[in-house]
Amino acid sequence: MRWSLALATLYISLGTPIDSSKRDDTSSPDVCERWAHQAAVVDTTLYIYGGRSRATALQTDNTWNNDFLKLDLSEDFDIASAPIQGLPKPDGPPPVALGYLWNDLTDLYLYGGEFSDTPPASPTAFQLWQYSIKSSTWSVPDTNNGGSIQRAAEGAGVSIPNRGKGYYFGGHLDGYTTQGWSQSVPRLYLTSMVEYDMNSATWTNHTETGASFPERADGVLAFIPWGEEGILLALGGGTNTTFSQLNIIDVFDIKNNKWTKQATSGATPEIRVNACTAVFSAPDNSSHNVYMYGGQNLQPAGEQIQYDDLWILTIPSFTWVQVKTDGQSNPPARAGHTCHAYRGQILVIGGYTGQELSCDTGVYVFDASSLQWQTSFKGGNETGGDSTNIYEPNKNSFYNVPALVVSQIGGGSTGGATVTAPQRTPVADSPLTGTNPDYTYNPNAPQQSPVLVTSTITGSAGVETTVVTETPTNQPSNSGNNSNRGASVGIIVGATVGGVAFVVGALLFLLFLWYKRRVKELRESYEEQQVTQGLVDPEGRPMSMASSGYPATMNHGRSKEDLMEGVEPTFWGMLLQPRRSLRVVNH
Ligand SMILES: *[C@@H]1O[C@H](CO)[C@@H](O)[C@H](O)[C@H]1NC(C)=O
Ligand SMILES: *[C@@H]1O[C@H](CO)[C@@H](O)[C@H](O)[C@H]1NC(C)=O
Ligand SMILES: *[C@@H]1O[C@H](CO)[C@@H](O)[C@H](O)[C@H]1NC(C)=O
Ligand SMILES: *[C@@H]1O[C@H](CO)[C@@H](O)[C@H](O)[C@H]1NC(C)=O
C-alpha cells in the first residue's frame, strides 16, 4: 500500500503517465478515518475521490490517496455498515486533498487540491480531470481560457449541476499546489472566484469583481436558487491570521458576477474553517435553509478543536438559529468532512476527528426536517427538490421546514414564510433587495403546521428558549422593517391625493420620528458591524479579526468597510428612496 503510493507519487512527480496495466487495483473502502476528500452526488450515487485517509489510528504519514469510491443512495442502509464500494484507482488524476469534485448530470470534474506534505510530494502541472460516469473513464478535457487558472487548494467549491457550472472560491497556492514553487515560498491566499462552465469547457476567474474582504481559505460555498440565476454564499474560513466572522455573509450574485455583503440576525456561530453545508428549499421557495455542520477552530495555533454544532441560516431572512442536538447520538466533532442533501437528509461523509487513537465510520445521517441524527439512511431513486443544488419543482419534496425555522420566519412546514426579505436591510446593489423573486406571501394560503419537534433556540442575548411546537400560521411572526415602511409611504400617498393637509402633517411628523430612529439604528448597527467585523474594538481602536495576539492584517486595501460614507441620509432621501439612503457601501 505504502509502496504503491510512493511509486504513484514518484511517477506523478516525474510527470510520466502511469501505465494502467500496473494500476488496476481497486480502491479500498475500509479505512480507519477519511477526511479532506472530494465528493459529489450524481443522480442516485455518491462519488468520493481522494483526500486523506489512515488505515490505522496510528498512521501519520502517507495519508494522501487517490481512492475512488461510490455509495448507492437508491436503497436504505444502516450508517454503521454503509455499502461504500471501491472503484478502480484512477490512473492520471493526482492524489490531492481539499480540492473540489464538481458535477453536472453526467460527469465529475476534479479541480484543485494539495499534494502530500508528509512525505513531501511535488505537484504536477495543473490539469482539470473529467470522469464520464457512462464510460467509467477519466480524461483531461480541452478547456478554453485555462491558461491563467492555477491549482488552488483549501478553497470552497460548489456545483450547479443542472446548469453545468462549477465554482471555487478562495483557497491558496503554495509549494504543494503549484508546480515549480519551492516550499520556502510563502503561502499565497486568494480571493478568486473561479468558474468552470462544463457545457462549453470554459474557465472564468472573477477575482477583480468587487471582493471587499481579505483573502480566504477553508470556507464553504452554498448555492441558493434565488431569482433567475441564483446566489452563492461564502461562509467562514480565513487565512493564518484572519478569520471571517459569520455575522456578515459575502454574497456572490451569479447573474452580475458581483460580490455584496449581507448582515445576519440571531446568535452568530463561532468563526471556523472546514465546516460543511447542505441546502434545503421549502417546497414553495419561501425559504432556503443552509445547514452548517462542524468545522474547526484554528485558534490558538496548535490547539485546534473540532466542532460538532449544527446551525441553520435561513434565507432570505438571513437569521442564524442553532439546532440543539443534546441527548441525541451525535457523531464525534469533525472538520474536513462533506455534507450532501438527499431526500430531506444530510449525508455526512468522513471528517477529521482529532489525534485521539480511534477510528470513525465516517457516514452519518441527519434528518433536516425533524432535526434528529439517524441510525439509517432512507434511500430512493427520486430526489425531489432537495437533491444537492438541483431544483426540480414538479417532484415531491422530501423536506419540511422545521419548527425551529418556522419560529423565526413564520408559515408552516410546507413554507408560506411571512418573512420575505433579510431582517437586516440589504445594501442597495444587493440581489436581496426587494422581496423573494420566486415567492409572494399570501396571508390566506392554508398552512400545514410544522413538524412536531421541541427545539431549543439560543436568543441573541444567549438566552435559551424552548420553541413551541405549533406556531400560529397566519400571523406574521416578524413583519420586518420593509413592510412597515411600505405601508407608511402608501398612506402618505393616499392622504395627499385626498388633500387632507392635517393628516399629511401628522404623518410627516411621525415619519420624521421614524427617520430619526432609523438613523440612530443604522448608526448603532454600523458601529456593531465594525466591532463584529473586527475593524475596531468596542472602544473604537482598530484590531485584527483573529483578535488573539496576531498583528492587525486588515490592511489589504480591499478590506475597508464604510457605511453611508460618514454621511447621514437626508429625511427626504430616505422617504422617497428608502433603500438607497439606507445603503451600506462596500468598496
Ligand atoms: C485568479 O486571478 C487572480 C488575479 O489574476 C490570480 O491571482 C489568482 O491566482 C487566480 N486564481 C486561480 C485559482 O487561478
Ligand atoms: C501567515 O502566512 C504568511 C504567508 O505565508 C506569512 O508570511 C506569515 O508570516 C504568516 N503569519 C503567521 C502569524 O503565521
Ligand atoms: C422555485 O424557484 C425555482 C427557481 O429557482 C422555480 O423553477 C420554481 O418554479 C419555483 N417553485 C415555486 C413553487 O414557485
Ligand atoms: C431504483 O432504480 C433501480 C434501477 O432503475 C431499480 O433497480 C431499483 O429497484 C429502484 N429502487 C427503488 C427503491 O425504487
XYZ file of C-alpha atoms in Angstrom, residues 75-570:
496
model
C -31.512 1.967 -1.240
C -31.710 2.266 2.554
C -28.650 1.429 4.625
C -27.513 1.490 8.257
C -24.886 4.112 8.920
C -22.757 1.533 10.745
C -22.484 -0.536 7.576
C -22.825 1.862 4.662
C -22.188 -0.146 1.473
C -19.323 2.003 0.146
C -17.772 0.307 -2.878
C -14.247 0.691 -4.183
C -13.885 1.699 -7.838
C -10.684 1.144 -9.846
C -7.956 3.534 -8.714
C -7.780 6.185 -11.414
C -4.607 6.421 -13.434
C -3.924 10.068 -14.013
C -5.796 12.216 -11.501
C -3.334 13.030 -8.719
C -3.722 12.169 -5.023
C -4.964 15.539 -3.740
C -6.863 16.792 -0.695
C -9.203 19.755 -0.219
C -9.833 20.402 -3.895
C -13.354 20.009 -5.246
C -15.344 17.497 -7.252
C -17.758 19.409 -9.461
C -20.510 17.606 -11.298
C -23.188 18.092 -13.879
C -25.809 15.442 -14.552
C -23.424 13.015 -16.259
C -19.799 13.730 -15.336
C -17.468 14.551 -12.456
C -14.725 17.197 -12.647
C -11.764 17.201 -10.256
C -10.412 20.690 -9.647
C -7.573 21.817 -7.381
C -6.310 20.265 -4.180
C -2.960 19.985 -2.463
C -0.336 17.262 -2.675
C 1.112 15.326 0.248
C 3.280 17.169 2.751
C 4.251 14.021 4.718
C 6.226 12.807 2.863
C 6.513 15.914 0.685
C 5.342 15.411 -2.909
C 5.968 17.722 -5.839
C 2.798 18.893 -7.562
C 2.332 18.201 -11.254
C 1.256 20.897 -13.713
C -2.406 21.736 -13.186
C -4.984 19.885 -15.263
C -8.709 19.523 -14.834
C -9.763 15.858 -14.770
C -13.142 14.742 -16.029
C -14.818 11.424 -15.222
C -17.523 10.147 -17.514
C -19.929 8.093 -15.432
C -21.338 6.413 -18.531
C -17.992 5.139 -19.830
C -16.222 4.932 -16.424
C -13.190 6.767 -17.783
C -11.049 9.676 -16.634
C -9.756 12.173 -19.178
C -8.376 15.710 -19.451
C -10.866 17.933 -21.321
C -9.754 20.609 -23.769
C -10.683 23.814 -21.992
C -10.925 27.469 -23.001
C -9.171 30.266 -21.098
C -7.443 27.715 -18.892
C -4.032 29.362 -19.308
C -4.137 31.511 -16.216
C -6.028 29.129 -13.949
C -3.921 27.695 -11.173
C -4.485 24.670 -8.995
C -5.757 26.183 -5.737
C -6.363 24.158 -2.588
C -8.426 24.608 0.567
C -10.887 26.804 -1.263
C -14.661 26.425 -1.137
C -16.424 24.729 -4.024
C -19.958 24.247 -5.245
C -21.673 22.797 -8.332
C -24.906 23.823 -10.028
C -25.390 20.522 -11.839
C -28.435 21.299 -13.971
C -26.674 24.351 -15.400
C -23.288 22.697 -15.716
C -21.497 25.252 -13.553
C -18.746 24.762 -11.015
C -17.337 27.420 -8.680
C -14.277 27.528 -6.435
C -13.791 30.394 -4.037
C -10.507 31.485 -2.456
C -8.051 28.922 -1.167
C -4.315 29.245 -1.508
C -1.328 28.483 -3.703
C 1.914 27.099 -2.285
C 4.627 24.539 -2.903
C 2.123 21.682 -2.549
C -0.304 23.032 -5.142
C 1.844 24.720 -7.752
C 4.463 23.061 -9.895
C 7.919 24.557 -9.550
C 7.217 26.522 -6.361
C 9.715 25.963 -3.591
C 8.435 25.127 -0.120
C 10.066 28.320 1.107
C 7.723 30.472 -0.995
C 5.134 31.854 1.467
C 1.600 30.630 1.007
C -0.396 32.917 -1.256
C -4.003 33.201 -0.088
C -6.587 34.066 -2.744
C -9.834 35.976 -3.152
C -10.587 34.450 -6.557
C -13.959 33.143 -7.610
C -13.115 30.637 -10.326
C -15.972 29.453 -12.541
C -15.927 26.449 -14.845
C -18.674 26.046 -17.420
C -18.970 22.304 -18.032
C -21.088 22.717 -21.155
C -18.652 24.953 -23.012
C -15.493 23.814 -21.120
C -14.697 27.447 -20.355
C -12.872 28.913 -17.361
C -13.520 32.354 -15.869
C -11.676 33.901 -12.943
C -13.896 36.539 -11.338
C -11.222 37.826 -8.999
C -11.440 41.510 -9.746
C -15.194 41.925 -9.412
C -15.711 43.648 -6.119
C -14.296 41.348 -3.480
C -14.164 43.527 -0.374
C -12.795 41.011 2.051
C -9.414 39.632 2.973
C -8.000 36.566 1.229
C -9.788 33.454 2.379
C -9.242 29.703 2.552
C -11.173 26.800 4.084
C -14.586 28.424 3.893
C -17.732 26.863 2.434
C -19.815 27.937 -0.507
C -23.588 27.410 -0.668
C -25.776 27.822 -3.750
C -29.192 29.411 -3.162
C -31.707 29.258 -6.028
C -32.667 32.918 -5.622
C -34.087 34.663 -8.683
C -33.017 33.944 -12.229
C -29.502 32.623 -11.737
C -29.112 32.272 -8.004
C -26.620 33.490 -5.468
C -23.616 31.930 -3.763
C -22.956 32.445 -0.066
C -19.380 32.275 1.201
C -19.345 31.201 4.832
C -16.418 31.121 7.252
C -12.804 30.385 6.500
C -9.776 32.615 6.879
C -6.024 32.775 6.492
C -3.342 32.001 9.045
C -4.076 35.306 10.769
C -7.593 36.472 9.931
C -10.905 34.688 10.155
C -14.190 35.541 8.589
C -16.967 36.229 11.069
C -20.280 34.565 10.347
C -22.488 37.590 11.089
C -21.717 39.214 7.742
C -22.105 36.904 4.769
C -20.351 37.519 1.472
C -22.922 37.069 -1.285
C -21.921 36.433 -4.918
C -24.596 37.431 -7.414
C -24.186 34.935 -10.251
C -26.034 36.949 -12.873
C -23.882 40.024 -12.371
C -20.724 38.225 -11.200
C -20.568 40.609 -8.303
C -19.927 40.401 -4.566
C -22.010 42.139 -1.907
C -22.416 41.653 1.811
C -25.419 40.771 3.924
C -25.638 41.121 7.701
C -27.326 38.287 9.596
C -29.598 38.353 12.635
C -29.802 35.939 15.547
C -26.980 34.459 17.610
C -23.861 34.015 15.462
C -21.861 30.779 15.197
C -18.186 30.908 16.143
C -15.603 31.504 13.430
C -14.497 28.273 11.827
C -12.738 26.586 8.932
C -13.605 23.416 7.011
C -17.238 23.159 8.035
C -19.768 21.703 5.573
C -23.146 22.884 4.351
C -26.256 21.392 2.774
C -29.161 23.478 1.455
C -32.865 22.607 1.541
C -35.571 24.728 -0.041
C -39.142 24.975 1.224
C -41.423 23.453 -1.431
C -42.829 26.911 -2.280
C -39.403 28.652 -2.339
C -40.425 30.773 0.633
C -37.206 29.866 2.413
C -33.891 28.264 1.517
C -32.231 26.814 4.570
C -28.474 26.414 4.776
C -27.437 23.781 7.308
C -23.868 24.259 8.511
C -22.263 21.467 10.481
C -18.964 21.199 12.360
C -15.610 22.545 11.312
C -12.514 23.515 13.180
C -11.281 26.389 15.288
C -7.681 27.211 14.431
C -7.096 29.436 17.458
C -4.855 29.239 19.337
C -2.384 27.700 16.889
C -1.537 24.130 17.797
C -4.662 23.709 19.931
C -7.256 23.219 17.231
C -10.558 21.760 18.249
C -13.261 20.307 16.039
C -16.871 21.431 16.388
C -19.997 19.299 16.431
C -22.530 22.127 16.400
C -25.221 22.462 13.772
C -26.694 25.754 12.616
C -29.306 26.829 10.106
C -29.001 30.093 8.201
C -32.465 30.716 6.806
C -32.629 32.716 3.571
C -33.957 35.350 2.755
C -34.304 36.295 6.425
C -30.565 35.699 6.946
C -31.259 34.601 10.508
C -28.981 32.063 12.188
C -30.574 29.507 14.502
C -28.661 26.868 16.383
C -30.051 23.348 16.284
C -29.645 21.839 19.724
C -28.985 18.129 19.460
C -28.325 17.428 23.143
C -29.371 13.940 24.080
C -29.140 12.632 20.522
C -26.449 10.234 19.343
C -24.224 12.975 17.961
C -21.308 11.965 15.761
C -17.872 12.942 17.085
C -16.930 16.560 16.304
C -15.264 16.880 12.896
C -13.722 19.069 10.212
C -12.846 18.461 6.577
C -15.978 16.357 6.042
C -18.526 16.745 3.232
C -22.312 17.116 3.501
C -24.843 16.136 0.853
C -28.573 16.893 0.725
C -30.603 13.868 -0.337
C -34.312 13.171 0.174
C -34.580 15.559 3.109
C -31.494 14.141 4.806
C -27.971 15.427 5.252
C -25.472 12.700 4.462
C -22.197 13.444 6.264
C -19.108 11.776 4.807
C -15.753 11.473 6.571
C -14.053 14.185 8.537
C -11.056 14.656 10.768
C -11.938 13.913 14.380
C -8.638 14.666 16.114
C -5.477 12.869 17.125
C -7.190 10.502 19.568
C -6.343 6.910 18.793
C -9.692 5.855 17.446
C -11.352 5.240 14.130
C -14.509 6.800 12.738
C -17.056 5.085 10.499
C -17.378 8.327 8.556
C -21.028 8.017 7.452
C -23.748 9.883 9.354
C -27.278 10.932 8.533
C -29.231 13.903 9.871
C -32.926 14.404 9.183
C -33.213 18.033 8.067
C -36.937 18.255 8.928
C -37.113 16.576 12.351
C -33.604 17.798 13.248
C -32.549 14.391 14.557
C -29.437 12.313 13.943
C -30.447 8.996 12.395
C -29.062 5.489 12.523
C -30.068 4.713 8.965
C -30.249 6.404 5.590
C -33.561 6.373 3.710
C -32.661 5.806 0.100
C -34.665 6.065 -3.091
C -34.399 6.920 -6.740
C -36.337 10.145 -6.730
C -34.609 13.071 -5.136
C -37.203 15.827 -5.496
C -36.407 19.449 -4.777
C -33.726 18.837 -2.194
C -31.122 16.881 -4.058
C -27.885 18.818 -3.812
C -28.369 22.003 -5.790
C -30.901 20.697 -8.273
C -34.277 22.288 -8.019
C -36.962 20.174 -9.630
C -40.217 21.962 -8.987
C -42.526 19.186 -10.105
C -41.100 16.445 -7.958
C -42.147 15.513 -4.460
C -40.314 17.377 -1.801
C -38.811 15.311 0.968
C -38.151 18.361 3.091
C -40.389 20.035 5.663
C -39.377 23.352 7.138
C -38.555 22.518 10.772
C -40.484 24.196 13.614
C -37.256 25.837 14.734
C -37.039 27.713 11.430
C -40.792 28.368 11.267
C -40.485 30.078 14.675
C -38.193 32.623 13.004
C -39.808 33.165 9.603
C -43.474 32.226 10.057
C -45.549 29.964 7.827
C -45.591 26.232 8.296
C -43.825 23.025 7.390
C -44.523 23.386 3.662
C -43.418 27.024 3.515
C -45.582 30.137 3.475
C -42.959 32.169 5.314
C -44.118 35.618 6.350
C -40.571 36.955 6.353
C -39.698 37.520 2.697
C -36.632 39.775 2.935
C -33.482 39.974 5.060
C -34.069 41.173 8.642
C -31.059 43.456 8.314
C -31.566 45.869 5.419
C -29.577 44.747 2.367
C -27.171 47.077 0.599
C -28.620 48.938 -2.393
C -26.958 46.834 -5.099
C -27.615 43.522 -3.354
C -29.581 40.816 -5.181
C -31.535 40.576 -1.906
C -33.172 43.994 -2.143
C -36.871 43.743 -2.841
C -38.685 40.596 -1.885
C -38.288 36.933 -2.754
C -38.424 36.728 -6.570
C -39.874 33.214 -6.503
C -42.437 33.611 -3.763
C -45.074 36.055 -2.558
C -46.519 35.820 0.913
C -50.244 35.133 0.772
C -51.926 35.618 4.159
C -54.877 33.454 3.097
C -52.885 30.463 1.925
C -53.541 27.371 4.027
C -50.518 26.322 6.031
C -49.614 22.945 7.397
C -48.467 23.029 10.961
C -44.787 22.454 11.389
C -43.354 19.046 12.143
C -43.842 18.417 15.831
C -40.438 18.814 17.359
C -39.454 20.541 20.563
C -36.328 22.530 19.911
C -34.293 24.933 21.924
C -33.112 28.156 20.393
C -30.485 30.474 21.730
C -31.528 34.097 21.506
C -29.197 36.952 20.693
C -28.563 37.586 24.380
C -27.587 33.949 24.810
C -30.910 33.164 26.459
C -32.264 29.741 25.652
C -35.932 29.382 24.861
C -37.865 26.236 24.177
C -39.787 26.684 20.973
C -43.487 25.929 20.971
C -44.053 23.081 18.585
C -47.070 24.581 16.862
C -46.712 28.093 15.522
C -49.606 30.407 14.667
C -49.932 30.290 10.924
C -51.468 33.436 9.548
C -49.945 35.839 11.999
C -46.700 37.363 10.802
C -44.159 36.412 13.441
C -41.949 39.245 12.363
C -43.087 41.598 9.685
C -39.690 43.278 9.380
C -38.926 46.871 8.545
C -39.662 46.672 4.862
C -43.395 46.113 5.084
C -43.814 48.820 7.756
C -42.005 51.274 5.592
C -44.050 50.349 2.530
C -47.314 50.836 4.418
C -46.346 54.293 5.685
C -45.490 55.537 2.229
C -48.744 54.115 0.895
C -50.769 56.026 3.489
C -48.924 59.262 2.676
C -49.764 58.990 -0.982
C -53.437 58.336 -0.244
C -53.673 61.258 2.128
C -52.073 63.743 -0.258
C -54.458 62.817 -3.033
C -57.377 63.389 -0.684
C -55.956 66.778 0.257
C -56.233 66.238 3.974
C -53.409 68.533 4.997
C -53.773 67.819 8.659
C -53.242 64.092 8.173
C -50.241 64.784 5.992
C -48.713 66.987 8.634
C -49.283 64.433 11.362
C -47.880 61.672 9.215
C -44.862 63.701 8.264
C -44.197 64.247 11.922
C -44.490 60.515 12.590
C -42.244 59.798 9.629
C -39.743 62.292 10.917
C -39.649 60.408 14.223
C -39.273 57.177 12.261
C -36.446 58.719 10.229
C -34.636 59.791 13.396
C -34.999 56.292 14.805
C -33.721 54.657 11.596
C -30.674 56.895 11.507
C -29.954 56.010 15.114
C -30.457 52.301 14.406
C -28.256 52.494 11.360
C -25.507 54.212 13.271
C -25.713 51.585 16.000
C -25.726 48.760 13.518
C -22.785 50.348 11.698
C -20.821 50.536 14.943
C -21.798 46.999 15.801
C -20.694 45.798 12.355
C -17.354 47.496 12.740
C -16.863 45.685 16.020
C -18.054 42.310 14.809
C -16.052 42.563 11.602
C -13.026 43.079 13.763
C -12.232 46.510 12.418
C -12.485 48.270 15.740
C -12.863 47.025 19.292
C -15.778 48.299 21.412
C -13.582 51.256 22.456
C -13.088 52.165 18.817
C -9.477 51.043 18.433
C -8.561 49.082 15.314
C -7.882 45.405 15.886
C -7.319 42.226 13.946
C -10.023 39.741 13.075
C -8.307 36.978 14.946
C -8.006 39.264 17.983
C -5.607 36.916 19.676
C -2.229 38.490 19.590
C -1.647 38.424 15.852
C -0.841 41.756 14.300
C -3.715 43.517 12.550
C -3.856 42.313 8.980
C -6.951 44.027 7.697
C -4.849 46.494 5.798
C -5.236 44.898 2.384
C -6.699 47.991 0.781
C -9.673 45.909 -0.288
C -10.828 45.108 3.222
C -12.120 48.535 4.137
C -15.752 48.905 5.048
C -17.697 52.131 5.062
C -21.272 52.750 5.942
C -23.016 55.763 4.456
C -19.517 57.065 3.822
C -19.854 59.008 7.066
C -22.829 60.961 5.729
C -26.257 60.789 7.319
C -29.128 60.093 4.892
C -31.492 63.026 4.424
